[in-house]
Coordinates of C-alpha atoms and ligand atoms in Angstrom, one line a residue:
M29 CA -18.2 -22.8 15.2
N30 CA -17.0 -19.7 17.1
K31 CA -17.5 -16.4 15.5
V32 CA -14.6 -15.5 13.2
R33 CA -12.3 -12.9 14.9
V34 CA -9.2 -11.6 13.2
R35 CA -6.8 -8.8 14.1
F36 CA -4.4 -6.4 12.5
A37 CA -1.7 -5.7 15.0
P38 CA 0.9 -3.3 13.8
S39 CA 3.8 -1.9 15.8
P40 CA 3.8 1.9 15.6
T41 CA 7.4 2.1 14.4
G42 CA 6.8 4.4 11.3
P43 CA 4.6 4.6 8.3
L44 CA 2.8 1.4 7.3
H45 CA 4.5 -0.4 4.5
I46 CA 2.3 -1.5 1.6
G47 CA 2.8 -5.1 2.6
G48 CA 1.2 -4.4 5.9
V49 CA -1.7 -2.8 4.1
R50 CA -2.2 -6.0 2.1
T51 CA -2.1 -8.1 5.3
C52 CA -4.8 -5.9 6.8
L53 CA -6.9 -6.1 3.6
Y54 CA -6.8 -9.9 3.6
N55 CA -7.9 -9.9 7.3
Y56 CA -10.7 -7.5 6.4
L57 CA -11.9 -9.6 3.4
F58 CA -11.7 -12.8 5.6
A59 CA -13.6 -11.2 8.4
R60 CA -16.3 -9.8 6.2
Q61 CA -16.9 -13.0 4.2
H62 CA -17.4 -14.9 7.4
G63 CA -19.5 -12.3 9.2
G64 CA -16.7 -11.9 11.7
D65 CA -14.9 -9.1 13.4
L66 CA -11.7 -7.3 12.6
I67 CA -9.8 -5.9 15.6
F68 CA -7.2 -3.1 15.5
R69 CA -4.5 -3.7 18.1
I70 CA -1.4 -1.6 18.6
E71 CA 1.7 -3.6 19.6
D72 CA 3.8 -1.0 21.2
T73 CA 5.8 -3.0 23.8
D74 CA 9.1 -2.0 22.3
S75 CA 9.3 1.5 23.5
S76 CA 12.7 2.1 21.9
R77 CA 11.1 1.8 18.4
F78 CA 8.0 3.9 19.1
V79 CA 7.4 6.7 16.5
A80 CA 5.0 9.5 17.3
G81 CA 2.2 9.8 14.7
A82 CA 2.5 6.3 13.4
E83 CA -0.8 5.1 15.0
Q84 CA -2.7 8.1 13.6
Y85 CA -1.1 7.5 10.2
I86 CA -2.2 3.9 10.1
L87 CA -5.8 4.8 11.0
E88 CA -5.9 7.5 8.4
A89 CA -4.6 5.1 5.7
F90 CA -7.3 2.5 6.3
D91 CA -9.9 5.1 6.5
W92 CA -8.8 6.3 3.0
L93 CA -8.8 2.8 1.6
G94 CA -12.3 2.0 3.0
I95 CA -11.0 -0.9 5.2
K96 CA -13.2 -0.8 8.4
F97 CA -12.4 -2.2 11.8
D98 CA -15.1 -3.4 14.2
E99 CA -13.2 -3.1 17.4
G100 CA -9.9 -1.9 18.8
V101 CA -7.9 1.3 19.3
S102 CA -10.2 4.2 18.5
F103 CA -13.1 1.9 17.7
G104 CA -14.0 0.6 21.2
G105 CA -15.0 -2.9 22.2
D106 CA -15.3 -4.9 25.4
K107 CA -11.9 -6.7 25.2
G108 CA -9.7 -3.6 25.6
P109 CA -7.5 -1.8 26.2
Y110 CA -6.3 -2.5 22.7
R111 CA -2.9 -0.8 23.1
Q112 CA -0.4 -3.2 24.5
S113 CA 1.4 -0.5 26.5
E114 CA -1.8 -0.2 28.5
R115 CA -2.0 -3.9 29.4
R116 CA 1.1 -4.3 31.5
E117 CA -0.8 -5.8 34.5
I118 CA -2.5 -8.4 32.3
Y119 CA 0.8 -9.6 30.9
K120 CA 2.5 -9.7 34.4
K121 CA -0.3 -12.0 35.6
Y122 CA 0.3 -14.5 32.7
V123 CA 4.1 -14.4 33.0
G124 CA 3.5 -15.2 36.7
E125 CA 1.4 -18.1 35.8
L126 CA 4.1 -19.6 33.6
L127 CA 6.7 -19.1 36.3
D128 CA 4.5 -20.7 39.0
A129 CA 3.9 -23.7 36.7
G130 CA 7.7 -24.1 36.1
K131 CA 7.2 -23.4 32.4
A132 CA 9.3 -20.2 32.5
Y133 CA 12.3 -19.1 34.7
Y134 CA 14.1 -16.0 35.8
A135 CA 17.5 -15.2 34.1
F136 CA 20.0 -12.7 35.3
D137 CA 22.7 -12.9 32.7
T138 CA 24.1 -9.5 31.8
P139 CA 24.8 -8.5 28.2
E140 CA 28.5 -9.1 28.9
E141 CA 27.9 -12.6 30.2
L142 CA 25.8 -13.4 27.2
E143 CA 28.4 -12.1 24.9
A144 CA 31.1 -14.2 26.6
A145 CA 28.9 -17.3 26.2
R146 CA 28.4 -16.5 22.5
K147 CA 32.2 -16.2 22.1
E148 CA 32.8 -19.5 23.9
T149 CA 30.2 -21.6 22.1
P150 CA 29.8 -21.4 18.4
N151 CA 26.1 -20.8 17.4
F152 CA 25.3 -20.3 21.1
Q153 CA 21.6 -20.6 21.8
Y154 CA 20.0 -20.2 25.3
D155 CA 18.4 -23.7 25.5
A156 CA 18.4 -27.1 27.1
R157 CA 22.1 -27.6 26.3
T158 CA 23.3 -24.3 27.7
R159 CA 20.9 -23.0 30.3
G160 CA 22.5 -25.2 33.0
R161 CA 25.6 -23.1 32.9
M162 CA 24.0 -19.7 32.8
R163 CA 22.9 -17.5 35.7
N164 CA 19.2 -18.2 36.1
S165 CA 16.7 -19.5 38.7
L166 CA 17.3 -23.1 37.5
T167 CA 21.0 -23.0 38.3
L168 CA 20.8 -20.6 41.3
G169 CA 17.6 -21.9 42.9
L170 CA 14.4 -20.1 43.3
D171 CA 15.2 -18.6 46.7
E172 CA 18.4 -17.1 45.5
A173 CA 16.6 -15.8 42.4
K174 CA 14.0 -14.1 44.6
R175 CA 16.7 -12.6 46.8
L176 CA 18.4 -11.1 43.8
I177 CA 15.2 -9.7 42.5
A178 CA 14.4 -8.2 45.9
A179 CA 17.9 -6.7 45.9
G180 CA 17.0 -4.9 42.7
E181 CA 18.9 -7.0 40.2
K182 CA 17.5 -6.8 36.7
Y183 CA 16.2 -9.9 35.1
V184 CA 14.3 -11.4 32.2
V185 CA 11.8 -14.2 32.2
R186 CA 12.6 -17.0 29.7
F187 CA 10.3 -19.6 28.3
L188 CA 11.5 -23.1 29.2
I189 CA 11.4 -25.1 26.0
D190 CA 11.7 -28.9 26.2
P191 CA 13.8 -30.2 23.4
G192 CA 13.1 -33.1 21.0
E193 CA 9.4 -32.4 20.4
D194 CA 7.8 -32.0 17.0
V195 CA 5.8 -28.8 16.7
V196 CA 3.3 -28.7 13.9
V197 CA 1.8 -25.5 12.7
N198 CA -1.2 -26.1 10.5
D199 CA -1.1 -23.2 8.1
M200 CA -4.1 -22.5 5.9
I201 CA -1.9 -21.6 3.0
R202 CA 1.2 -23.7 3.6
G203 CA -0.3 -26.8 5.1
E204 CA 1.6 -28.6 7.9
V205 CA 4.8 -26.8 8.8
K206 CA 6.8 -29.1 11.1
I207 CA 9.8 -28.1 13.2
N208 CA 11.6 -29.7 16.1
S209 CA 11.6 -27.8 19.4
S210 CA 15.4 -28.4 19.8
I211 CA 16.1 -25.7 17.3
L212 CA 14.2 -23.1 19.4
D213 CA 15.8 -21.0 22.1
D214 CA 14.4 -20.1 25.5
K215 CA 12.8 -16.9 24.2
V216 CA 12.6 -13.9 26.5
L217 CA 9.0 -13.3 27.4
Y218 CA 9.4 -10.4 29.9
K219 CA 12.0 -7.8 30.9
S220 CA 12.1 -6.3 34.3
A221 CA 14.0 -3.3 33.0
D222 CA 10.9 -1.8 31.4
E223 CA 8.3 -4.0 33.1
L224 CA 7.1 -5.1 29.7
P225 CA 6.5 -8.4 28.0
T226 CA 8.2 -9.1 24.6
Y227 CA 6.2 -9.3 21.4
H228 CA 5.8 -13.1 21.7
L229 CA 4.1 -13.2 25.0
A230 CA 1.9 -10.1 24.5
N231 CA 0.9 -11.3 21.1
I232 CA -0.4 -14.7 22.1
V233 CA -1.9 -13.5 25.4
D234 CA -3.9 -10.9 23.5
D235 CA -4.9 -13.2 20.7
H236 CA -6.3 -15.5 23.4
L237 CA -8.0 -12.8 25.5
M238 CA -9.4 -11.1 22.4
E239 CA -10.8 -14.4 21.2
V240 CA -8.9 -14.3 17.9
T241 CA -9.8 -17.4 15.8
H242 CA -7.5 -16.8 12.8
V243 CA -4.0 -15.2 12.7
I244 CA -3.4 -13.9 9.2
R245 CA 0.0 -12.2 8.9
G246 CA 3.1 -11.8 6.8
E247 CA 5.5 -14.6 6.0
E248 CA 8.1 -13.0 8.1
W249 CA 6.3 -14.2 11.2
L250 CA 6.2 -17.8 10.2
P251 CA 9.4 -18.6 12.2
S252 CA 7.7 -17.3 15.3
S253 CA 4.7 -19.5 15.0
P254 CA 6.1 -22.8 16.5
L255 CA 7.1 -20.8 19.6
H256 CA 3.6 -19.4 19.7
M257 CA 2.1 -22.9 19.4
L258 CA 4.2 -24.0 22.4
L259 CA 3.1 -21.0 24.4
Y260 CA -0.6 -21.8 23.7
R261 CA 0.1 -25.3 24.9
A262 CA 1.9 -24.1 28.0
F263 CA -1.2 -22.1 29.0
G264 CA -3.5 -24.9 28.0
W265 CA -5.2 -22.6 25.4
E266 CA -6.6 -23.6 22.1
D267 CA -4.5 -22.2 19.3
P268 CA -5.9 -20.1 16.5
R269 CA -5.6 -21.1 12.8
F270 CA -2.6 -19.5 11.1
A271 CA -2.2 -18.2 7.6
H272 CA 1.2 -16.7 6.6
L273 CA 0.9 -14.6 3.5
P274 CA 3.5 -14.6 0.7
L275 CA 6.2 -12.0 0.7
L276 CA 6.0 -9.0 -1.6
L277 CA 8.9 -9.1 -4.0
A278 CA 10.7 -6.2 -5.6
P279 CA 9.8 -5.6 -9.3
E280 CA 13.0 -7.3 -10.3
G281 CA 15.4 -9.8 -8.7
N282 CA 14.7 -12.0 -5.6
G283 CA 14.7 -9.4 -2.9
K284 CA 11.7 -8.3 -1.0
L285 CA 10.0 -5.1 -1.8
S286 CA 11.7 -2.2 -0.1
K287 CA 11.5 1.5 0.1
R288 CA 14.6 1.7 -2.1
D289 CA 12.7 -0.1 -4.9
G290 CA 10.0 2.5 -4.7
D291 CA 12.5 5.2 -5.2
K292 CA 14.2 3.3 -8.0
Y293 CA 11.1 2.5 -10.0
G294 CA 9.2 5.6 -9.1
F295 CA 6.2 4.3 -7.1
P296 CA 5.3 4.7 -3.5
V297 CA 5.6 1.9 -1.0
F298 CA 3.5 3.7 1.6
P299 CA -0.3 4.3 1.4
L300 CA 0.0 8.0 2.5
E301 CA 2.8 10.5 2.4
W302 CA 4.9 10.3 5.5
K303 CA 7.2 12.9 7.0
D304 CA 9.7 11.4 9.3
P305 CA 9.3 13.3 12.6
K306 CA 13.1 13.1 13.3
T307 CA 14.8 13.7 9.9
G308 CA 11.9 15.6 8.2
T309 CA 12.4 13.3 5.1
I310 CA 9.3 12.9 3.1
S311 CA 8.3 9.5 1.6
S312 CA 5.7 9.6 -1.1
G313 CA 2.3 8.0 -0.6
Y314 CA -0.3 6.5 -3.0
R315 CA -2.9 9.0 -2.0
E316 CA -0.8 12.1 -2.6
S317 CA 0.5 10.6 -5.9
G318 CA -3.0 10.4 -7.3
Y319 CA -3.8 6.8 -6.9
L320 CA -7.4 6.0 -6.2
P321 CA -8.2 3.9 -3.1
E322 CA -10.3 1.4 -5.2
A323 CA -7.3 0.9 -7.5
V324 CA -4.9 0.3 -4.6
V325 CA -7.2 -2.2 -2.9
N326 CA -7.9 -4.1 -6.2
F327 CA -4.2 -4.3 -7.0
L328 CA -3.1 -5.4 -3.5
A329 CA -5.9 -8.0 -3.3
L330 CA -4.3 -9.7 -6.3
L331 CA -0.8 -9.7 -4.9
G332 CA -0.7 -13.2 -3.6
W333 CA -4.2 -14.3 -4.5
N334 CA -6.3 -14.5 -7.7
P335 CA -9.9 -15.5 -8.3
G336 CA -8.8 -18.3 -10.7
D337 CA -10.4 -16.7 -13.7
D338 CA -9.7 -13.7 -15.9
N339 CA -11.6 -11.4 -13.7
E340 CA -9.2 -8.8 -12.4
V341 CA -11.3 -5.7 -11.9
M342 CA -13.2 -6.2 -8.6
T343 CA -15.0 -4.0 -6.2
M344 CA -14.5 -4.4 -2.5
Q345 CA -17.8 -6.4 -2.3
Q346 CA -16.7 -8.7 -5.1
L347 CA -13.4 -9.3 -3.4
I348 CA -15.3 -10.1 -0.2
D349 CA -17.4 -12.6 -2.1
T350 CA -14.6 -14.3 -3.9
F351 CA -11.5 -14.1 -1.8
N352 CA -10.2 -17.5 -0.6
I353 CA -7.4 -17.5 1.9
E354 CA -6.6 -21.1 1.2
H355 CA -5.9 -20.3 -2.5
C356 CA -3.2 -17.7 -1.6
S357 CA 0.1 -18.4 -3.1
K358 CA 3.0 -19.7 -1.1
N359 CA 5.5 -18.1 -3.3
G360 CA 6.5 -14.4 -3.1
A361 CA 4.2 -12.0 -5.1
R362 CA 6.1 -9.7 -7.5
F363 CA 5.2 -6.1 -7.3
D364 CA 4.2 -5.0 -10.9
V365 CA 4.3 -1.2 -11.2
K366 CA 2.7 -1.3 -14.7
K367 CA -0.2 -3.3 -13.3
M368 CA -0.7 -0.8 -10.5
L369 CA -0.9 2.0 -13.1
W370 CA -3.2 -0.1 -15.3
F371 CA -5.7 -0.4 -12.4
N372 CA -5.5 3.3 -11.6
H373 CA -6.2 4.1 -15.2
H374 CA -9.2 1.9 -15.1
Y375 CA -10.6 3.4 -11.9
L376 CA -9.8 7.0 -13.1
Q377 CA -12.3 6.5 -16.0
E378 CA -15.1 5.8 -13.4
C379 CA -14.1 8.1 -10.6
D380 CA -15.8 11.4 -9.5
E381 CA -14.4 13.8 -12.1
Q382 CA -14.0 16.4 -9.4
I383 CA -10.8 14.6 -8.5
L384 CA -9.4 15.3 -12.0
V385 CA -10.7 18.8 -12.0
N386 CA -8.9 19.5 -8.7
A387 CA -5.6 18.1 -10.1
L388 CA -5.9 20.2 -13.2
Q389 CA -6.9 23.3 -11.3
A390 CA -3.8 23.0 -9.1
D391 CA -1.6 23.0 -12.2
L392 CA -3.5 25.8 -13.8
K393 CA -3.1 27.9 -10.7
A394 CA 0.6 27.1 -10.5
N395 CA 0.8 28.5 -14.1
G396 CA -1.1 31.6 -13.2
I397 CA -4.2 30.6 -15.2
A398 CA -7.7 31.2 -13.8
E399 CA -10.4 29.0 -15.3
T400 CA -13.9 27.9 -14.3
D401 CA -14.5 24.4 -12.9
A402 CA -17.0 23.8 -15.6
R403 CA -14.5 24.3 -18.4
V404 CA -11.8 22.4 -16.6
R405 CA -14.3 19.5 -16.3
Q406 CA -14.9 19.5 -20.0
I407 CA -11.2 19.0 -20.6
A408 CA -10.8 16.4 -17.8
G409 CA -13.6 14.4 -19.3
L410 CA -12.1 14.6 -22.7
M411 CA -8.5 13.7 -21.7
K412 CA -8.8 11.2 -18.8
E413 CA -8.6 8.2 -21.0
R414 CA -5.1 9.2 -21.9
V415 CA -3.6 9.2 -18.3
N416 CA -2.9 6.8 -15.5
L417 CA -2.5 9.5 -12.8
P418 CA -4.3 12.8 -12.5
K419 CA -1.0 14.7 -12.4
E420 CA -0.2 13.5 -15.9
L421 CA -3.2 15.6 -17.2
W422 CA -1.5 18.9 -17.2
E423 CA 1.2 17.8 -19.6
Q424 CA -1.4 16.4 -21.9
C425 CA -3.8 19.4 -21.6
A426 CA -1.6 22.5 -21.2
F427 CA -2.1 23.4 -24.9
F428 CA -5.7 24.1 -24.2
W429 CA -4.6 27.2 -22.2
Q430 CA -1.1 27.8 -23.6
A431 CA -0.7 28.5 -27.3
P432 CA 2.3 26.7 -28.7
E433 CA 5.5 28.6 -28.8
E434 CA 7.5 25.8 -30.1
F435 CA 6.5 23.1 -32.5
D436 CA 7.4 19.4 -32.3
A437 CA 10.1 18.7 -34.9
K438 CA 8.8 15.2 -35.8
S439 CA 5.3 16.5 -36.3
L440 CA 6.5 19.3 -38.5
K441 CA 8.6 17.0 -40.6
K442 CA 5.6 14.8 -41.2
W443 CA 2.8 17.3 -41.7
W444 CA 4.2 20.8 -42.3
K445 CA 5.4 20.4 -45.9
D446 CA 4.3 21.0 -49.4
E447 CA 1.1 23.0 -49.4
A448 CA 0.5 22.8 -45.6
P449 CA 0.7 26.6 -45.1
Q450 CA -1.7 27.2 -48.0
Y451 CA -4.1 24.6 -46.7
V452 CA -4.2 26.1 -43.3
A453 CA -4.5 29.7 -44.6
A454 CA -7.4 28.7 -46.8
L455 CA -9.0 26.8 -44.0
C456 CA -8.7 29.9 -41.8
D457 CA -10.5 32.0 -44.4
F458 CA -13.3 29.3 -44.6
L459 CA -13.6 29.1 -40.8
E460 CA -13.8 32.9 -40.5
S461 CA -17.0 32.7 -42.5
Q462 CA -18.6 30.2 -40.1
D463 CA -21.1 31.5 -37.5
D464 CA -22.0 28.2 -35.9
W465 CA -18.7 27.2 -34.1
R466 CA -20.0 24.2 -32.3
G467 CA -17.7 21.2 -32.9
E468 CA -20.3 18.9 -34.3
T469 CA -21.7 21.4 -36.9
L470 CA -18.3 22.7 -37.8
E471 CA -16.9 19.2 -38.6
G472 CA -19.5 18.5 -41.3
K473 CA -19.0 21.9 -42.9
V474 CA -15.2 21.5 -43.0
M475 CA -15.3 18.0 -44.4
E476 CA -17.6 19.2 -47.2
W477 CA -15.4 22.1 -47.9
I478 CA -12.2 19.9 -48.1
A479 CA -14.0 17.5 -50.4
S480 CA -15.0 20.4 -52.7
K481 CA -11.3 21.3 -52.9
E482 CA -10.4 17.7 -53.6
W483 CA -7.7 17.9 -50.9
A484 CA -6.5 15.1 -48.7
V485 CA -8.3 15.4 -45.4
G486 CA -5.3 14.0 -43.4
K487 CA -2.9 16.6 -44.8
V488 CA -5.2 19.5 -44.1
M489 CA -6.4 18.6 -40.7
N490 CA -3.0 17.4 -39.3
A491 CA -1.4 20.6 -40.5
F492 CA -4.2 22.5 -38.8
R493 CA -3.8 20.4 -35.6
V494 CA -0.1 21.2 -35.4
T495 CA -0.8 24.9 -35.5
L496 CA -3.3 24.6 -32.6
V497 CA -1.5 22.1 -30.4
G498 CA 2.2 22.4 -31.4
A499 CA 2.4 18.7 -32.3
A500 CA 0.4 16.0 -34.0
R501 CA -1.4 14.8 -30.8
G502 CA -4.4 15.5 -28.7
P503 CA -8.1 14.6 -28.8
Q504 CA -10.5 15.1 -31.7
I505 CA -9.7 18.3 -33.5
F506 CA -13.2 19.8 -33.3
A507 CA -13.3 19.2 -29.6
I508 CA -10.2 21.4 -29.5
T509 CA -11.6 24.2 -31.7
D510 CA -14.8 24.0 -29.7
F511 CA -12.9 24.7 -26.4
L512 CA -10.5 27.3 -27.8
G513 CA -13.3 29.2 -29.5
K514 CA -13.3 30.9 -32.9
E515 CA -11.0 33.8 -32.2
E516 CA -8.3 31.8 -30.4
S517 CA -8.3 29.0 -32.9
L518 CA -7.9 31.3 -35.8
R519 CA -5.3 33.4 -34.0
R520 CA -3.1 30.3 -33.3
A521 CA -3.5 28.9 -36.9
R522 CA -2.6 32.3 -38.6
K523 CA 0.3 33.0 -36.3
A524 CA 1.8 29.5 -37.0
V525 CA 1.4 30.0 -40.7
E526 CA 3.3 33.2 -40.3
T527 CA 6.1 31.9 -38.1
L528 CA 6.6 28.5 -39.7
S529 CA 8.4 28.5 -43.0
V530 CA 8.4 25.4 -45.0
Ligands
LIG626 N1 3.3 -6.5 15.8 C1 3.5 -7.4 14.7 C2 3.8 -6.6 13.4 O1 4.2 -5.5 13.6 C3 2.3 -8.3 14.6 C4 2.7 -9.6 14.0 C5 1.5 -10.5 14.0 O2 0.5 -10.3 13.3 O3 1.5 -11.5 14.8 O4 3.6 -7.0 12.3

């Protein structure tokens, strides 16, 4: 069998949607597990939709995610150039081949003429039934067509589709998808106005010349595939295998995942933050929001495929080993925000703690607090199990640096009653006498002391906790006193006893 070659072929029309990221990931997993190549091709033949910076953005996103290309724009290779706008001459040659073979023809219909035809014929389609009354080289004759072209008239080249033929697309996920060629129109393959081919021609010519063996792409391209099959046939080329991936659905309802859903449910739909070069509008990205690349990859891999057991947490290598394109689902895959956060939580527990330190340091700085990385690391390690995103740390941890000024009403109601002030005052006196302030030593001493008083541990310690934190929450209490130190712990507790009346 030929070496497996797949490609990811985005059009640089803006930031890459998370669905495109999944498409590329599946291509990557497929290539790796078959010892094949992944090509990065830029499909920029529609110059009206070109957006500056998009190509760079896409490369940066995959670099961040750890998805590597073997060949293509910015990676080199011997089948280039890999940017379609640099391949004009190649496409012209192949368009010429179809024209010479009578499998395509010139058409001169102006937008007005096309509009008139649409008005005249309901559901107008440029095809075997209508092409005989339009202005093209079939009706005018080739000589007249050549004369018009020489005189500078604008034209397009259309693919001549024979009606009444069954076209079968053998999809690795969907099985046989059969359609009749009569429902297809004579697609435009080339436009003289910009001397560029359309997506369809460029796409299949490149897949052929770049020796692509498998086309793995989003479901939205499924309707184009019969046309692509006919083009392969017209050239006499072997067609690649196809796999059309399931749509990504919004968290609720039947619609596909859109940027609006992201705004509504508070999650990014782009891998990296994107600033629109025209409007300046900023769209949030997974990276800047504090998601880890491993979590994004793991989550996306399971949107449309699963390993068939309970195993959900998988490294890139495990995904490569177990991914099976034929087991992808045909149905849309629902985007589950909670699941994404769950994965991020999981990977945060294992990640390089410096990531958490940096996030906390940024918030400390914003609050005018200078602290050493070593001490911030101590808190990050202690608190990370409570957060899904690094930016949630500050809210959970601020009390380590900011003494409570207000106290949570619910916590007070529950724990600041009866003898609570006396307990804490007495505890402060006891603590004052302790020289060894290390958490693990202090804990034993305090427990012995409470037992000797025959007080309820819960009542004493929760009241004490409220004075240090401002609420009945936070990690182990002696981890808190340890970090705050003797002086600050006692200062907070005594001040609270003073300010809080029962
Ligand atoms: N340029 C198309 C896109 O933007 C590629 C579709 C395909 O993979 O054939 O998705």
